JSON list of C-alpha atoms in Angstrom, two decimals:
[
{"chain": "A", "resi": 1, "resn": "UNK", "atom": "CA", "xyz": [24.69, 12.22, 3.29]},
{"chain": "A", "resi": 2, "resn": "UNK", "atom": "CA", "xyz": [23.22, 9.13, 1.53]},
{"chain": "A", "resi": 3, "resn": "UNK", "atom": "CA", "xyz": [20.60, 10.29, -1.16]},
{"chain": "A", "resi": 4, "resn": "UNK", "atom": "CA", "xyz": [17.17, 9.08, -0.90]},
{"chain": "A", "resi": 5, "resn": "UNK", "atom": "CA", "xyz": [16.11, 6.17, -3.30]},
{"chain": "A", "resi": 6, "resn": "UNK", "atom": "CA", "xyz": [13.13, 7.48, -4.87]},
{"chain": "A", "resi": 7, "resn": "UNK", "atom": "CA", "xyz": [10.48, 4.70, -7.04]},
{"chain": "A", "resi": 8, "resn": "UNK", "atom": "CA", "xyz": [8.02, 7.27, -8.97]},
{"chain": "A", "resi": 9, "resn": "UNK", "atom": "CA", "xyz": [3.59, 5.57, -9.85]},
{"chain": "A", "resi": 10, "resn": "UNK", "atom": "CA", "xyz": [2.24, 8.33, -11.71]},
{"chain": "A", "resi": 11, "resn": "UNK", "atom": "CA", "xyz": [0.36, 7.75, -14.94]},
{"chain": "A", "resi": 12, "resn": "UNK", "atom": "CA", "xyz": [1.48, 11.12, -16.62]},
{"chain": "A", "resi": 13, "resn": "UNK", "atom": "CA", "xyz": [5.14, 9.93, -17.96]},
{"chain": "A", "resi": 14, "resn": "UNK", "atom": "CA", "xyz": [6.31, 12.93, -18.77]},
{"chain": "A", "resi": 15, "resn": "UNK", "atom": "CA", "xyz": [5.12, 15.19, -15.89]},
{"chain": "A", "resi": 16, "resn": "UNK", "atom": "CA", "xyz": [6.87, 11.94, -13.36]},
{"chain": "A", "resi": 17, "resn": "UNK", "atom": "CA", "xyz": [9.87, 12.80, -15.75]},
{"chain": "A", "resi": 18, "resn": "UNK", "atom": "CA", "xyz": [10.44, 15.81, -14.93]},
{"chain": "A", "resi": 19, "resn": "UNK", "atom": "CA", "xyz": [9.49, 15.59, -11.39]},
{"chain": "A", "resi": 20, "resn": "UNK", "atom": "CA", "xyz": [12.35, 13.25, -11.62]},
{"chain": "A", "resi": 21, "resn": "UNK", "atom": "CA", "xyz": [15.10, 15.78, -12.95]},
{"chain": "A", "resi": 22, "resn": "UNK", "atom": "CA", "xyz": [13.84, 18.57, -10.83]},
{"chain": "A", "resi": 23, "resn": "UNK", "atom": "CA", "xyz": [14.78, 16.27, -8.01]},
{"chain": "A", "resi": 24, "resn": "UNK", "atom": "CA", "xyz": [17.81, 14.64, -8.78]},
{"chain": "A", "resi": 25, "resn": "UNK", "atom": "CA", "xyz": [19.06, 18.30, -10.18]},
{"chain": "A", "resi": 26, "resn": "UNK", "atom": "CA", "xyz": [18.07, 19.69, -6.35]},
{"chain": "A", "resi": 27, "resn": "UNK", "atom": "CA", "xyz": [20.50, 17.09, -4.68]},
{"chain": "A", "resi": 28, "resn": "UNK", "atom": "CA", "xyz": [19.98, 14.38, -2.17]},
{"chain": "A", "resi": 29, "resn": "UNK", "atom": "CA", "xyz": [17.24, 11.78, -4.18]},
{"chain": "A", "resi": 30, "resn": "UNK", "atom": "CA", "xyz": [18.05, 9.25, -6.53]},
{"chain": "A", "resi": 31, "resn": "UNK", "atom": "CA", "xyz": [15.49, 8.43, -8.96]},
{"chain": "A", "resi": 32, "resn": "UNK", "atom": "CA", "xyz": [15.39, 4.33, -8.75]},
{"chain": "A", "resi": 33, "resn": "UNK", "atom": "CA", "xyz": [12.46, 3.65, -11.12]},
{"chain": "A", "resi": 34, "resn": "UNK", "atom": "CA", "xyz": [8.73, 4.55, -12.55]},
{"chain": "A", "resi": 35, "resn": "UNK", "atom": "CA", "xyz": [5.74, 3.10, -13.54]},
{"chain": "A", "resi": 36, "resn": "UNK", "atom": "CA", "xyz": [2.46, 3.37, -14.41]},
{"chain": "A", "resi": 37, "resn": "UNK", "atom": "CA", "xyz": [-0.15, 2.87, -11.62]},
{"chain": "A", "resi": 38, "resn": "UNK", "atom": "CA", "xyz": [-1.68, 0.20, -13.69]},
{"chain": "A", "resi": 39, "resn": "UNK", "atom": "CA", "xyz": [1.45, -1.61, -14.70]},
{"chain": "A", "resi": 40, "resn": "UNK", "atom": "CA", "xyz": [1.08, -5.42, -13.79]},
{"chain": "A", "resi": 41, "resn": "UNK", "atom": "CA", "xyz": [4.39, -5.79, -12.84]},
{"chain": "A", "resi": 42, "resn": "UNK", "atom": "CA", "xyz": [4.37, -2.80, -9.73]},
{"chain": "A", "resi": 43, "resn": "UNK", "atom": "CA", "xyz": [5.22, -5.10, -7.23]},
{"chain": "A", "resi": 44, "resn": "UNK", "atom": "CA", "xyz": [8.14, -6.61, -8.42]},
{"chain": "A", "resi": 45, "resn": "UNK", "atom": "CA", "xyz": [9.57, -3.54, -10.00]},
{"chain": "A", "resi": 46, "resn": "UNK", "atom": "CA", "xyz": [9.16, -1.82, -6.15]},
{"chain": "A", "resi": 47, "resn": "UNK", "atom": "CA", "xyz": [10.46, -5.00, -4.59]},
{"chain": "A", "resi": 48, "resn": "UNK", "atom": "CA", "xyz": [13.72, -5.40, -7.29]},
{"chain": "A", "resi": 49, "resn": "UNK", "atom": "CA", "xyz": [14.46, -1.50, -6.92]},
{"chain": "A", "resi": 50, "resn": "UNK", "atom": "CA", "xyz": [15.11, -1.61, -3.25]},
{"chain": "A", "resi": 51, "resn": "UNK", "atom": "CA", "xyz": [14.06, 2.58, -3.04]},
{"chain": "A", "resi": 52, "resn": "UNK", "atom": "CA", "xyz": [13.43, 4.48, 0.52]},
{"chain": "A", "resi": 53, "resn": "UNK", "atom": "CA", "xyz": [10.25, 6.52, -0.50]},
{"chain": "A", "resi": 54, "resn": "UNK", "atom": "CA", "xyz": [7.48, 5.53, -3.48]},
{"chain": "A", "resi": 55, "resn": "UNK", "atom": "CA", "xyz": [6.18, 8.74, -4.70]},
{"chain": "A", "resi": 56, "resn": "UNK", "atom": "CA", "xyz": [2.80, 7.73, -6.46]},
{"chain": "A", "resi": 57, "resn": "UNK", "atom": "CA", "xyz": [0.04, 9.16, -7.13]},
{"chain": "A", "resi": 58, "resn": "UNK", "atom": "CA", "xyz": [-3.32, 7.43, -6.98]},
{"chain": "A", "resi": 59, "resn": "UNK", "atom": "CA", "xyz": [-6.03, 9.94, -7.88]},
{"chain": "A", "resi": 60, "resn": "UNK", "atom": "CA", "xyz": [-6.65, 8.44, -12.03]},
{"chain": "A", "resi": 61, "resn": "UNK", "atom": "CA", "xyz": [-7.68, 5.33, -10.13]},
{"chain": "A", "resi": 62, "resn": "UNK", "atom": "CA", "xyz": [-10.53, 6.16, -7.29]},
{"chain": "A", "resi": 63, "resn": "UNK", "atom": "CA", "xyz": [-12.21, 3.63, -5.56]},
{"chain": "A", "resi": 64, "resn": "UNK", "atom": "CA", "xyz": [-8.83, 1.46, -6.86]},
{"chain": "A", "resi": 65, "resn": "UNK", "atom": "CA", "xyz": [-6.54, 3.69, -4.94]},
{"chain": "A", "resi": 66, "resn": "UNK", "atom": "CA", "xyz": [-6.86, 1.81, -1.83]},
{"chain": "A", "resi": 67, "resn": "UNK", "atom": "CA", "xyz": [-5.38, -1.29, -3.80]},
{"chain": "A", "resi": 68, "resn": "UNK", "atom": "CA", "xyz": [-2.81, 0.40, -5.58]},
{"chain": "A", "resi": 69, "resn": "UNK", "atom": "CA", "xyz": [-1.37, 1.63, -2.61]},
{"chain": "A", "resi": 70, "resn": "UNK", "atom": "CA", "xyz": [-1.63, -1.68, -0.56]},
{"chain": "A", "resi": 71, "resn": "UNK", "atom": "CA", "xyz": [0.34, -3.12, -3.48]},
{"chain": "A", "resi": 72, "resn": "UNK", "atom": "CA", "xyz": [3.44, -0.82, -3.22]},
{"chain": "A", "resi": 73, "resn": "UNK", "atom": "CA", "xyz": [3.20, -1.13, 0.73]},
{"chain": "A", "resi": 74, "resn": "UNK", "atom": "CA", "xyz": [2.98, -5.27, 0.53]},
{"chain": "A", "resi": 75, "resn": "UNK", "atom": "CA", "xyz": [5.87, -5.06, -2.62]},
{"chain": "A", "resi": 76, "resn": "UNK", "atom": "CA", "xyz": [8.36, -3.61, 0.21]},
{"chain": "A", "resi": 77, "resn": "UNK", "atom": "CA", "xyz": [7.12, -3.30, 3.83]},
{"chain": "A", "resi": 78, "resn": "UNK", "atom": "CA", "xyz": [9.99, -1.14, 5.14]},
{"chain": "A", "resi": 79, "resn": "UNK", "atom": "CA", "xyz": [9.73, 1.74, 2.67]},
{"chain": "A", "resi": 80, "resn": "UNK", "atom": "CA", "xyz": [7.95, 4.60, 3.56]},
{"chain": "A", "resi": 81, "resn": "UNK", "atom": "CA", "xyz": [5.06, 5.82, 1.09]},
{"chain": "A", "resi": 82, "resn": "UNK", "atom": "CA", "xyz": [4.21, 9.44, -0.02]},
{"chain": "A", "resi": 83, "resn": "UNK", "atom": "CA", "xyz": [1.08, 10.86, -2.42]},
{"chain": "A", "resi": 84, "resn": "UNK", "atom": "CA", "xyz": [2.47, 12.86, -5.05]},
{"chain": "A", "resi": 85, "resn": "UNK", "atom": "CA", "xyz": [-0.55, 14.45, -6.57]},
{"chain": "A", "resi": 86, "resn": "UNK", "atom": "CA", "xyz": [-2.60, 17.36, -7.92]},
{"chain": "A", "resi": 87, "resn": "UNK", "atom": "CA", "xyz": [-5.57, 16.41, -5.58]},
{"chain": "A", "resi": 88, "resn": "UNK", "atom": "CA", "xyz": [-6.74, 17.55, -2.34]},
{"chain": "A", "resi": 89, "resn": "UNK", "atom": "CA", "xyz": [-9.73, 15.07, -2.15]},
{"chain": "A", "resi": 90, "resn": "UNK", "atom": "CA", "xyz": [-9.98, 14.70, 1.82]},
{"chain": "A", "resi": 91, "resn": "UNK", "atom": "CA", "xyz": [-11.75, 11.13, 1.19]},
{"chain": "A", "resi": 92, "resn": "UNK", "atom": "CA", "xyz": [-8.51, 9.87, -0.96]},
{"chain": "A", "resi": 93, "resn": "UNK", "atom": "CA", "xyz": [-5.80, 11.57, 1.78]},
{"chain": "A", "resi": 94, "resn": "UNK", "atom": "CA", "xyz": [-7.95, 9.06, 4.44]},
{"chain": "A", "resi": 95, "resn": "UNK", "atom": "CA", "xyz": [-7.60, 5.96, 2.19]},
{"chain": "A", "resi": 96, "resn": "UNK", "atom": "CA", "xyz": [-3.54, 6.98, 1.41]},
{"chain": "A", "resi": 97, "resn": "UNK", "atom": "CA", "xyz": [-3.28, 7.07, 5.37]},
{"chain": "A", "resi": 98, "resn": "UNK", "atom": "CA", "xyz": [-4.84, 4.22, 5.99]},
{"chain": "A", "resi": 99, "resn": "UNK", "atom": "CA", "xyz": [-2.54, 2.82, 3.29]},
{"chain": "A", "resi": 100, "resn": "UNK", "atom": "CA", "xyz": [0.25, 3.54, 5.10]},
{"chain": "A", "resi": 101, "resn": "UNK", "atom": "CA", "xyz": [1.25, 6.78, 3.88]},
{"chain": "A", "resi": 102, "resn": "UNK", "atom": "CA", "xyz": [3.14, 8.92, 5.54]},
{"chain": "A", "resi": 103, "resn": "UNK", "atom": "CA", "xyz": [2.88, 12.69, 3.40]},
{"chain": "A", "resi": 104, "resn": "UNK", "atom": "CA", "xyz": [0.35, 14.22, 1.15]},
{"chain": "A", "resi": 105, "resn": "UNK", "atom": "CA", "xyz": [2.08, 16.93, -0.78]},
{"chain": "A", "resi": 106, "resn": "UNK", "atom": "CA", "xyz": [0.98, 18.86, -4.01]},
{"chain": "A", "resi": 107, "resn": "UNK", "atom": "CA", "xyz": [2.83, 18.21, -7.70]},
{"chain": "A", "resi": 108, "resn": "UNK", "atom": "CA", "xyz": [3.61, 21.95, -7.52]},
{"chain": "A", "resi": 109, "resn": "UNK", "atom": "CA", "xyz": [5.43, 22.23, -4.63]},
{"chain": "A", "resi": 110, "resn": "UNK", "atom": "CA", "xyz": [8.96, 23.10, -5.23]},
{"chain": "A", "resi": 111, "resn": "UNK", "atom": "CA", "xyz": [11.84, 20.75, -5.57]},
{"chain": "A", "resi": 112, "resn": "UNK", "atom": "CA", "xyz": [13.71, 21.87, -2.52]},
{"chain": "A", "resi": 113, "resn": "UNK", "atom": "CA", "xyz": [10.86, 21.73, 0.11]},
{"chain": "A", "resi": 114, "resn": "UNK", "atom": "CA", "xyz": [9.66, 18.17, -2.11]},
{"chain": "A", "resi": 115, "resn": "UNK", "atom": "CA", "xyz": [13.69, 16.56, -1.28]},
{"chain": "A", "resi": 116, "resn": "UNK", "atom": "CA", "xyz": [12.46, 17.82, 2.60]},
{"chain": "A", "resi": 117, "resn": "UNK", "atom": "CA", "xyz": [9.18, 16.12, 2.80]},
{"chain": "A", "resi": 118, "resn": "UNK", "atom": "CA", "xyz": [11.31, 13.05, 1.15]},
{"chain": "A", "resi": 119, "resn": "UNK", "atom": "CA", "xyz": [14.19, 13.28, 3.94]},
{"chain": "A", "resi": 120, "resn": "UNK", "atom": "CA", "xyz": [11.46, 13.39, 6.75]},
{"chain": "A", "resi": 121, "resn": "UNK", "atom": "CA", "xyz": [9.65, 10.59, 5.94]},
{"chain": "A", "resi": 122, "resn": "UNK", "atom": "CA", "xyz": [12.56, 8.39, 5.82]},
{"chain": "A", "resi": 123, "resn": "UNK", "atom": "CA", "xyz": [13.09, 10.00, 9.20]},
{"chain": "A", "resi": 124, "resn": "UNK", "atom": "CA", "xyz": [10.28, 9.16, 10.62]},
{"chain": "A", "resi": 125, "resn": "UNK", "atom": "CA", "xyz": [7.78, 12.44, 10.22]},
{"chain": "A", "resi": 126, "resn": "UNK", "atom": "CA", "xyz": [4.70, 13.15, 8.64]},
{"chain": "A", "resi": 127, "resn": "UNK", "atom": "CA", "xyz": [3.65, 15.81, 6.34]},
{"chain": "A", "resi": 128, "resn": "UNK", "atom": "CA", "xyz": [-0.38, 16.46, 5.55]},
{"chain": "A", "resi": 129, "resn": "UNK", "atom": "CA", "xyz": [-1.78, 19.78, 4.54]},
{"chain": "A", "resi": 130, "resn": "UNK", "atom": "CA", "xyz": [-3.40, 21.16, 7.63]},
{"chain": "A", "resi": 131, "resn": "UNK", "atom": "CA", "xyz": [-6.84, 21.46, 5.18]},
{"chain": "A", "resi": 132, "resn": "UNK", "atom": "CA", "xyz": [-6.64, 17.83, 4.93]},
{"chain": "A", "resi": 133, "resn": "UNK", "atom": "CA", "xyz": [-5.53, 16.77, 8.44]},
{"chain": "A", "resi": 134, "resn": "UNK", "atom": "CA", "xyz": [-7.98, 17.12, 10.13]},
{"chain": "A", "resi": 135, "resn": "UNK", "atom": "CA", "xyz": [-10.48, 15.28, 8.31]},
{"chain": "A", "resi": 136, "resn": "UNK", "atom": "CA", "xyz": [-7.95, 12.34, 7.80]},
{"chain": "A", "resi": 137, "resn": "UNK", "atom": "CA", "xyz": [-7.59, 11.99, 11.67]},
{"chain": "A", "resi": 138, "resn": "UNK", "atom": "CA", "xyz": [-11.01, 11.93, 12.44]},
{"chain": "A", "resi": 139, "resn": "UNK", "atom": "CA", "xyz": [-11.23, 9.32, 9.93]},
{"chain": "A", "resi": 140, "resn": "UNK", "atom": "CA", "xyz": [-8.95, 7.22, 11.48]},
{"chain": "A", "resi": 141, "resn": "UNK", "atom": "CA", "xyz": [-10.28, 7.94, 14.35]},
{"chain": "A", "resi": 142, "resn": "UNK", "atom": "CA", "xyz": [-13.93, 6.93, 13.64]},
{"chain": "A", "resi": 143, "resn": "UNK", "atom": "CA", "xyz": [-11.80, 3.37, 12.05]},
{"chain": "A", "resi": 144, "resn": "UNK", "atom": "CA", "xyz": [-10.78, 2.82, 15.69]},
{"chain": "A", "resi": 145, "resn": "UNK", "atom": "CA", "xyz": [-14.45, 3.21, 16.77]},
{"chain": "A", "resi": 146, "resn": "UNK", "atom": "CA", "xyz": [-15.48, 0.76, 14.74]},
{"chain": "A", "resi": 147, "resn": "UNK", "atom": "CA", "xyz": [-13.15, -1.55, 15.05]},
{"chain": "A", "resi": 148, "resn": "UNK", "atom": "CA", "xyz": [-13.85, -1.35, 18.81]},
{"chain": "A", "resi": 149, "resn": "UNK", "atom": "CA", "xyz": [-17.27, -1.59, 18.67]},
{"chain": "A", "resi": 150, "resn": "UNK", "atom": "CA", "xyz": [-17.29, -4.96, 16.13]},
{"chain": "A", "resi": 151, "resn": "UNK", "atom": "CA", "xyz": [-14.81, -6.91, 18.26]},
{"chain": "A", "resi": 152, "resn": "UNK", "atom": "CA", "xyz": [-14.36, -8.99, 15.09]},
{"chain": "A", "resi": 153, "resn": "UNK", "atom": "CA", "xyz": [-10.76, -10.25, 15.01]},
{"chain": "A", "resi": 154, "resn": "UNK", "atom": "CA", "xyz": [-10.38, -9.65, 11.14]},
{"chain": "A", "resi": 155, "resn": "UNK", "atom": "CA", "xyz": [-11.68, -6.19, 11.27]},
{"chain": "A", "resi": 156, "resn": "UNK", "atom": "CA", "xyz": [-7.25, -5.22, 11.69]},
{"chain": "A", "resi": 157, "resn": "UNK", "atom": "CA", "xyz": [-6.88, -6.69, 8.49]},
{"chain": "A", "resi": 158, "resn": "UNK", "atom": "CA", "xyz": [-6.96, -4.18, 5.14]},
{"chain": "A", "resi": 159, "resn": "UNK", "atom": "CA", "xyz": [-9.55, -5.22, 2.25]},
{"chain": "A", "resi": 160, "resn": "UNK", "atom": "CA", "xyz": [-6.67, -6.85, 0.60]},
{"chain": "A", "resi": 161, "resn": "UNK", "atom": "CA", "xyz": [-5.58, -8.64, 2.95]},
{"chain": "A", "resi": 162, "resn": "UNK", "atom": "CA", "xyz": [-9.65, -9.78, 3.83]},
{"chain": "A", "resi": 163, "resn": "UNK", "atom": "CA", "xyz": [-9.19, -10.89, -0.33]},
{"chain": "A", "resi": 164, "resn": "UNK", "atom": "CA", "xyz": [-6.00, -13.32, 0.59]},
{"chain": "A", "resi": 165, "resn": "UNK", "atom": "CA", "xyz": [-6.91, -14.25, 3.85]},
{"chain": "A", "resi": 166, "resn": "UNK", "atom": "CA", "xyz": [-10.12, -15.64, 1.64]},
{"chain": "A", "resi": 167, "resn": "UNK", "atom": "CA", "xyz": [-8.06, -17.13, -1.05]},
{"chain": "A", "resi": 168, "resn": "UNK", "atom": "CA", "xyz": [-6.87, -19.25, 2.30]},
{"chain": "A", "resi": 169, "resn": "UNK", "atom": "CA", "xyz": [-9.76, -20.47, 3.47]},
{"chain": "A", "resi": 170, "resn": "UNK", "atom": "CA", "xyz": [-10.81, -21.75, 0.12]},
{"chain": "A", "resi": 171, "resn": "UNK", "atom": "CA", "xyz": [-7.52, -23.84, 0.09]},
{"chain": "A", "resi": 172, "resn": "UNK", "atom": "CA", "xyz": [-5.81, -22.06, -2.48]},
{"chain": "A", "resi": 173, "resn": "UNK", "atom": "CA", "xyz": [-2.24, -21.59, -3.40]},
{"chain": "A", "resi": 174, "resn": "UNK", "atom": "CA", "xyz": [-0.36, -18.97, -3.39]},
{"chain": "A", "resi": 175, "resn": "UNK", "atom": "CA", "xyz": [-0.23, -18.79, -7.26]},
{"chain": "A", "resi": 176, "resn": "UNK", "atom": "CA", "xyz": [-3.73, -19.37, -7.28]},
{"chain": "A", "resi": 177, "resn": "UNK", "atom": "CA", "xyz": [-4.09, -16.34, -5.00]},
{"chain": "A", "resi": 178, "resn": "UNK", "atom": "CA", "xyz": [-2.23, -14.25, -7.04]},
{"chain": "A", "resi": 179, "resn": "UNK", "atom": "CA", "xyz": [-3.77, -15.37, -10.36]},
{"chain": "A", "resi": 180, "resn": "UNK", "atom": "CA", "xyz": [-7.12, -14.09, -8.74]},
{"chain": "A", "resi": 181, "resn": "UNK", "atom": "CA", "xyz": [-6.23, -11.33, -7.31]},
{"chain": "A", "resi": 182, "resn": "UNK", "atom": "CA", "xyz": [-4.32, -9.58, -10.42]},
{"chain": "A", "resi": 183, "resn": "UNK", "atom": "CA", "xyz": [-0.85, -9.65, -7.81]},
{"chain": "A", "resi": 184, "resn": "UNK", "atom": "CA", "xyz": [2.72, -11.16, -8.01]},
{"chain": "A", "resi": 185, "resn": "UNK", "atom": "CA", "xyz": [2.85, -14.26, -6.16]},
{"chain": "A", "resi": 186, "resn": "UNK", "atom": "CA", "xyz": [5.59, -11.91, -3.95]},
{"chain": "A", "resi": 187, "resn": "UNK", "atom": "CA", "xyz": [3.36, -9.38, -3.05]},
{"chain": "A", "resi": 188, "resn": "UNK", "atom": "CA", "xyz": [0.38, -12.60, -1.99]},
{"chain": "A", "resi": 189, "resn": "UNK", "atom": "CA", "xyz": [3.24, -14.18, 0.33]},
{"chain": "A", "resi": 190, "resn": "UNK", "atom": "CA", "xyz": [3.56, -10.33, 1.90]},
{"chain": "A", "resi": 191, "resn": "UNK", "atom": "CA", "xyz": [0.19, -10.67, 2.09]},
{"chain": "A", "resi": 192, "resn": "UNK", "atom": "CA", "xyz": [0.07, -13.57, 4.14]},
{"chain": "A", "resi": 193, "resn": "UNK", "atom": "CA", "xyz": [2.59, -12.52, 6.15]},
{"chain": "A", "resi": 194, "resn": "UNK", "atom": "CA", "xyz": [1.05, -10.04, 7.43]},
{"chain": "A", "resi": 195, "resn": "UNK", "atom": "CA", "xyz": [-1.82, -11.81, 7.89]},
{"chain": "A", "resi": 196, "resn": "UNK", "atom": "CA", "xyz": [-0.34, -14.34, 10.33]},
{"chain": "A", "resi": 197, "resn": "UNK", "atom": "CA", "xyz": [1.50, -11.33, 12.23]},
{"chain": "A", "resi": 198, "resn": "UNK", "atom": "CA", "xyz": [-1.84, -9.61, 12.67]},
{"chain": "A", "resi": 199, "resn": "UNK", "atom": "CA", "xyz": [-4.26, -12.56, 13.68]},
{"chain": "A", "resi": 200, "resn": "UNK", "atom": "CA", "xyz": [-1.36, -13.98, 15.85]},
{"chain": "A", "resi": 201, "resn": "UNK", "atom": "CA", "xyz": [-1.54, -17.50, 13.99]},
{"chain": "A", "resi": 202, "resn": "UNK", "atom": "CA", "xyz": [1.85, -19.33, 12.38]},
{"chain": "A", "resi": 203, "resn": "UNK", "atom": "CA", "xyz": [0.35, -21.27, 9.95]},
{"chain": "A", "resi": 204, "resn": "UNK", "atom": "CA", "xyz": [-2.35, -21.41, 6.66]},
{"chain": "A", "resi": 205, "resn": "UNK", "atom": "CA", "xyz": [-4.54, -24.04, 9.04]},
{"chain": "A", "resi": 206, "resn": "UNK", "atom": "CA", "xyz": [-4.49, -21.75, 11.85]},
{"chain": "A", "resi": 207, "resn": "UNK", "atom": "CA", "xyz": [-5.49, -18.58, 9.69]},
{"chain": "A", "resi": 208, "resn": "UNK", "atom": "CA", "xyz": [-7.96, -20.22, 7.84]},
{"chain": "A", "resi": 209, "resn": "UNK", "atom": "CA", "xyz": [-9.49, -21.60, 11.45]},
{"chain": "A", "resi": 210, "resn": "UNK", "atom": "CA", "xyz": [-9.63, -18.55, 12.33]},
{"chain": "A", "resi": 211, "resn": "UNK", "atom": "CA", "xyz": [-11.00, -17.10, 9.41]},
{"chain": "A", "resi": 212, "resn": "UNK", "atom": "CA", "xyz": [-13.77, -19.70, 9.26]},
{"chain": "A", "resi": 213, "resn": "UNK", "atom": "CA", "xyz": [-14.71, -19.28, 13.38]},
{"chain": "A", "resi": 214, "resn": "UNK", "atom": "CA", "xyz": [-14.89, -15.23, 12.38]},
{"chain": "A", "resi": 215, "resn": "UNK", "atom": "CA", "xyz": [-17.82, -15.97, 9.69]},
{"chain": "A", "resi": 216, "resn": "UNK", "atom": "CA", "xyz": [-15.89, -16.48, 6.78]},
{"chain": "A", "resi": 217, "resn": "UNK", "atom": "CA", "xyz": [-17.04, -18.64, 4.54]},
{"chain": "A", "resi": 218, "resn": "UNK", "atom": "CA", "xyz": [-15.68, -19.99, 0.87]},
{"chain": "A", "resi": 219, "resn": "UNK", "atom": "CA", "xyz": [-17.50, -18.66, -2.04]},
{"chain": "A", "resi": 220, "resn": "UNK", "atom": "CA", "xyz": [-18.80, -21.69, -4.85]},
{"chain": "A", "resi": 221, "resn": "UNK", "atom": "CA", "xyz": [-15.47, -21.60, -6.52]},
{"chain": "A", "resi": 222, "resn": "UNK", "atom": "CA", "xyz": [-12.61, -22.94, -4.44]},
{"chain": "A", "resi": 223, "resn": "UNK", "atom": "CA", "xyz": [-9.30, -23.98, -4.91]},
{"chain": "A", "resi": 224, "resn": "UNK", "atom": "CA", "xyz": [-7.98, -27.64, -4.18]},
{"chain": "A", "resi": 225, "resn": "UNK", "atom": "CA", "xyz": [-8.87, -27.80, -0.85]},
{"chain": "A", "resi": 226, "resn": "UNK", "atom": "CA", "xyz": [-5.17, -28.49, 0.73]},
{"chain": "A", "resi": 227, "resn": "UNK", "atom": "CA", "xyz": [-2.97, -25.60, 2.41]},
{"chain": "A", "resi": 228, "resn": "UNK", "atom": "CA", "xyz": [-0.60, -25.54, 0.49]},
{"chain": "A", "resi": 229, "resn": "UNK", "atom": "CA", "xyz": [1.88, -22.27, 0.25]}
]
């Protein structure tokens, strides 16, 4: 059985290292990298190491947790996202689920349990503790209701994807958008691909036209007006 390749994103370096040792000793897991949540090269590191699972603790970032989770999922769209944290905040759990997290696991879990969860998410299974699951499902259901009620074509996009789309509307190049949002060019490229897929368009010009028709307007500071890639 091939080991599960795991990348840790955690500001507690010693704890992350200890977890890596525990999981490696338990067998079935290969830790391919570690980085803090604020590492500007996080997206590139995840893309380079190609993990099956990214285990992340977004709790220190508070409201910025959503951006971190979107950076991770955009960097490696095929990988699974697991929140490995000491927090039991239901709002953060819902944020993680919206970003694609398939599991929420306590750092005090046994190594055997963690390995089971990691293997489970690779197989397509999800795990949220019962005391969080009801709230998370309720929030996701509310999201669907709000999306249907609003009827806006951009509602399907994440907050970060809307940021990237706004840059496209302003005529900015991918490198300009990346600099503005403190993302890598590859991450912006992934967001752009996801925008095209969700909006069912095939070019930056089409995306910008649809966004404008939905009410999105450039800010005061705009790019050079070209639809460059």
